[in-house]
Amino acid sequence: MHLLGPSLLLLGYLVFSDSTYNSWTFKHPKTLYAWDGACVWIPCTYSSLQGGGHILDNLTVYHNFTYNKMAKNYIGTILYSKNLTTEESTSSQERVRFLGNRRNNCTLLINPVRVDDSGLLGLRVMSRTDKWMASLNLSISERAPQPHIELPQEIREDQEVTATCSLNFACHDYQIHLQWSLEGSVTTSTILSTETVATQSNLSFQPSWTHNGKNLTCQLWDPMKKRLLSEKTVLLEVKYAPKLKIQVSPEEATVTEGESVTMRCQVMSNPPHKNVSWFKDRVRLKEQGTTVTLPEVTRTMSGQYTCQVSNEVGTRRSDAVDLQVHYAPEPSSVQVSPSSIKEGVTVELACISAANPPPANYTWYFNGQEMLGKNGRTFQIPQVLIKHAGRYSCLAENSLGPGSVDQEADLDVQYPPKGVTTVIQNPTLIREGDSVTLSCTFNSSNPRVTRYNWNSPGSQDQTSQEKLTIQKVTWDAAPVKCEACNQWCSWSPSVSLNVHYAPKDVSIQISPHTEVRSGEQVLLRCEFSSSHPEDVHYFWKKDGNLLEKRKTLTFDSISPEDSGTYHCLVNNSIGQTSSEACELRVLYAPRRLRVSISPKDGVVEGKMAVLTCESDANPAPSHYNWFDGNNQDLHHYGQTLRLEPVKLQHSGSYWCRGANRLGQSQSPPTTLTVYYSAATISRRAALGVGFCLAIFLLAIWGVKLQRNWKRIQRQQGLQESSTGQSFFVRNIKARRTPQAERPHSLGCYNPVMEDAVSYATLSFPLGEADTQRLRDAESSEMREIPPSRDDSVTYAVVQNRQVADYENVTPEVLDDEGIHYSELVHFGNGKRALAQEGVEYVTLKH
C-alpha cells in the first residue's frame, strides 16, 4: 500500500447519474486500505453545484455493482440500505453504518471488514427529484501491511534527523501503534479527511558514528491485543569525521634514551579518509602515513604525539600519546623566590635539574657545606635573617644516577634602614616663629638609602633631603619624624619641638551666661587654651583703661555704669595676648526720664509742637504713656507726642512714663508755652482799636453834651471860678502797674501786642476850694447835685511802633511823636447848675 496523498481523485459526478446535468459534488478518498478483522472509515461529503442543496431521502451501499441499461437501474450486493425520511434501515450483517446527515455528510463505517469486501463500493443516493451514484475502491488484505519509512537523503553525525513511519490506514474503532527501535523524540498523528486516511509517527534523534550500518525498524502494534502486526526495517548510513587512535610499541610509551619507538594511527571514517599527518607538542612533523618509527630516541623526543586525518565531513586529531624518554639528571642550579628578598619574609629555594624520571633525592649545600636534613627539591626559610645570606647549591639524583652541580645561587638579604633617628640642631629653645633645622640619621641599610621623607607640613621643598628646615614654626607644631628609604622605608621615633609661645585663645567668660540685669552679681573670668610656659599674668581693660590685675572681675551688684567693652590680657615670658572685645550690656529699667520740647523756646499756635520722652534704659522702653499737668492720661503710647496744629489750650505742663520688661519710670513735668499767632494778634488788635474808637466817639459825644450844658448854665448867669491844670501822661506798661495798686483807675492792657491802642481813665482828688464849693452846693441845692461826680479825664493813646516807656515830660518836648497828653480844666467857684461841672476834653498829638 502507498499513501494516497493529494494524488487521490475526488469523484465529483459519476457517469452513473440518472440526471441529464451535473448538479452534485462528492468528496471522498479514491481507495481505502485495511486488513481482515479491522474496520474501514470512509470520510465523505457532498454539496450542490446549484447552491440550493438537496435533502437526501434514501441511501443504498452496493458492493461490486453494475448498471442495467434496460432497466436503467443498478444491480449488485447491497451492503446497506436506509430510508432517511423514516430512519428505517435494511442490513443483513449490521456491519455498515451511516454516520452522516441528509444535507452534506455521507461518512460511512464498515466494522469489521473482511477480505471479500475488496472491490468496487457504490453509494446510491436519492432525493425527491434526482438520483446519484458515487463509487470508491476497497483494498482489504489478509494481514496488516508493512509501514513505510522515509529518511533524509544524507545523515551526518551530530546533526539531528527526523525519520517518518506511515501507514495508509486509520479508523477510530480500531486503534494501532507505531513503535521505533531507536530512542528519540516521537510524535504520532492520525489523518482522516476526504483526501487522506493515514497514521504517521515521526522520530527525531541525534545520530552518532556508531549508528552507521545499523538497522532502523518501525513496528505496527495492536495495543488492545498487544501483538505485533507488521514491521519495516531500513539500514542507516551515517557519515562522520575520522575516528583516530594511536597504537604505540612499546605499549607504555616509555623508553630509555637510544631505544626505538613505533607509533601507528588507526583510522575509522565514512566516507574514507584522504591523508594522515603527525604532530609533536602541536608542531607538525615531516613524517606522513599511518605509521611512524623513531629508531634512536633522545631526551628531546619526549613529548605529546598526535595524528590528524581528514575526509569530506571534517578533520580530526587523535588523543595525545605521551612519549617518555628516560635520562639521568642534568647539571642542577638553584632558583630563589622571591627575587628581591627582604628581611623577615619567607624565602623558597628550588633545585632545578632536568631528568626523566624526575629526581628522587636532592642534596643541599650552604657556602660549600652540606645542609643536613635538606633532601627535597625545595626548602623554605620562614623568616629570613641577615645570617641566612650566602651561597646555595644542590645535587639531583634519579633511578639512572646522580647529576652534577652547575652553578651556585647568592642569597642577598635586604632590609630597610635601621636605627633611624630625628635630631634637632637648634642650640637654644624654640620660640613660635623661629626657624628649626632637623636632620635624619640611621645606623645601617641594605641597599643604601636613596631618599628621605618628613611628616612636617612646615617644610619647604625639602621632604626628600637628609636635613629639614621649618621656617616660622607654629606654636602648635606637631612632633616631627623622618623616614629613611631604600627599597623599603623606616620611620624614626617622633621628636617634639617643644615650641614656646604666648598664651593662645584668650577669651572672656561671663557668668551668668544669660542676660545681665542691674543689681545682679556678675563674674568676668579670663580664660585661655594653652601657654608655654604656663606661668602667666592677667590684666583687664575697660574701654581702653587699665583695671585690675587678676583672673576674675567680680561685680557684686552690677550697675549700668559698668557696661562697656572689656579686654582681658594674658602674658608670659614669651609675649602677651589680648582677648577679643567683650561687650558687657547691663539691662535696667527706664531711668532719668525727661520731656524735651521742639521748638525749645515755645511754639506759636497753629504750628506743630513735638514732645519727646527721653530716657536711659536697656533695653529701650517698649511702652510709653503721656499725661498733662492735671495727670490726665492722653492715651498716647509712642515715644513722641505730636501736637499739630497746636492750640492755646495746649499750653501747660506735660510728663511721660516709660516701661520695658524690667520696670518703669516717669519724668518730671515740663511746661509747653503757646504764643498767639499773628492772625490772633491781628484779630485782637482790631477788636481793641474798635473798642477804643467807640470810647473815643463816646468821649466826643460827652464833650458835646458838656458844652451844651455849660452853655445853658452860662445863660443862667452862673459864674464859677475855675482852675486849669494841664499835664502830660506817658504810657507806662500796664503789666508793671497792676490794677490792685491803683484802686481809683480803670484800664486794660494787651501784653502780646505793643502796637495796639491803649486807653486809661484817670481820677484826681478834689481841692479845698472845690470841696468847699461842693459843700455849699450841697447845702443849697442838694437835690440838684448828682450823687457822685466824676472828675476824670479820659485819654487815648494811639501809638506807633515804639518800644521805650513814656515818662512825665515838660511841654517843651511836644515834638516827640510818641508823647500824647490830655488837659483837664476845672473852673472856679461860682454859681452854676448842679450838674456835671467838669469839662473834659482830649487833645491828641500824634
CSV table of N, CA, C and O in Angstrom, one decimal, residues 350 535 612:
chain,number,residue,atom,x,y,z
A,350,ALA,N,64.6,26.4,45.2
A,350,ALA,CA,64.3,25.3,44.5
A,350,ALA,C,65.5,24.8,43.7
A,350,ALA,O,66.2,25.6,43.1
A,535,ASP,N,53.3,79.7,83.3
A,535,ASP,CA,53.3,80.8,84.3
A,535,ASP,C,52.8,82.1,83.6
A,535,ASP,O,53.5,82.6,82.7
A,612,THR,N,9.1,114.8,73.1
A,612,THR,CA,9.8,113.5,73.1
A,612,THR,C,10.1,113.1,74.5
A,612,THR,O,10.6,113.9,75.3
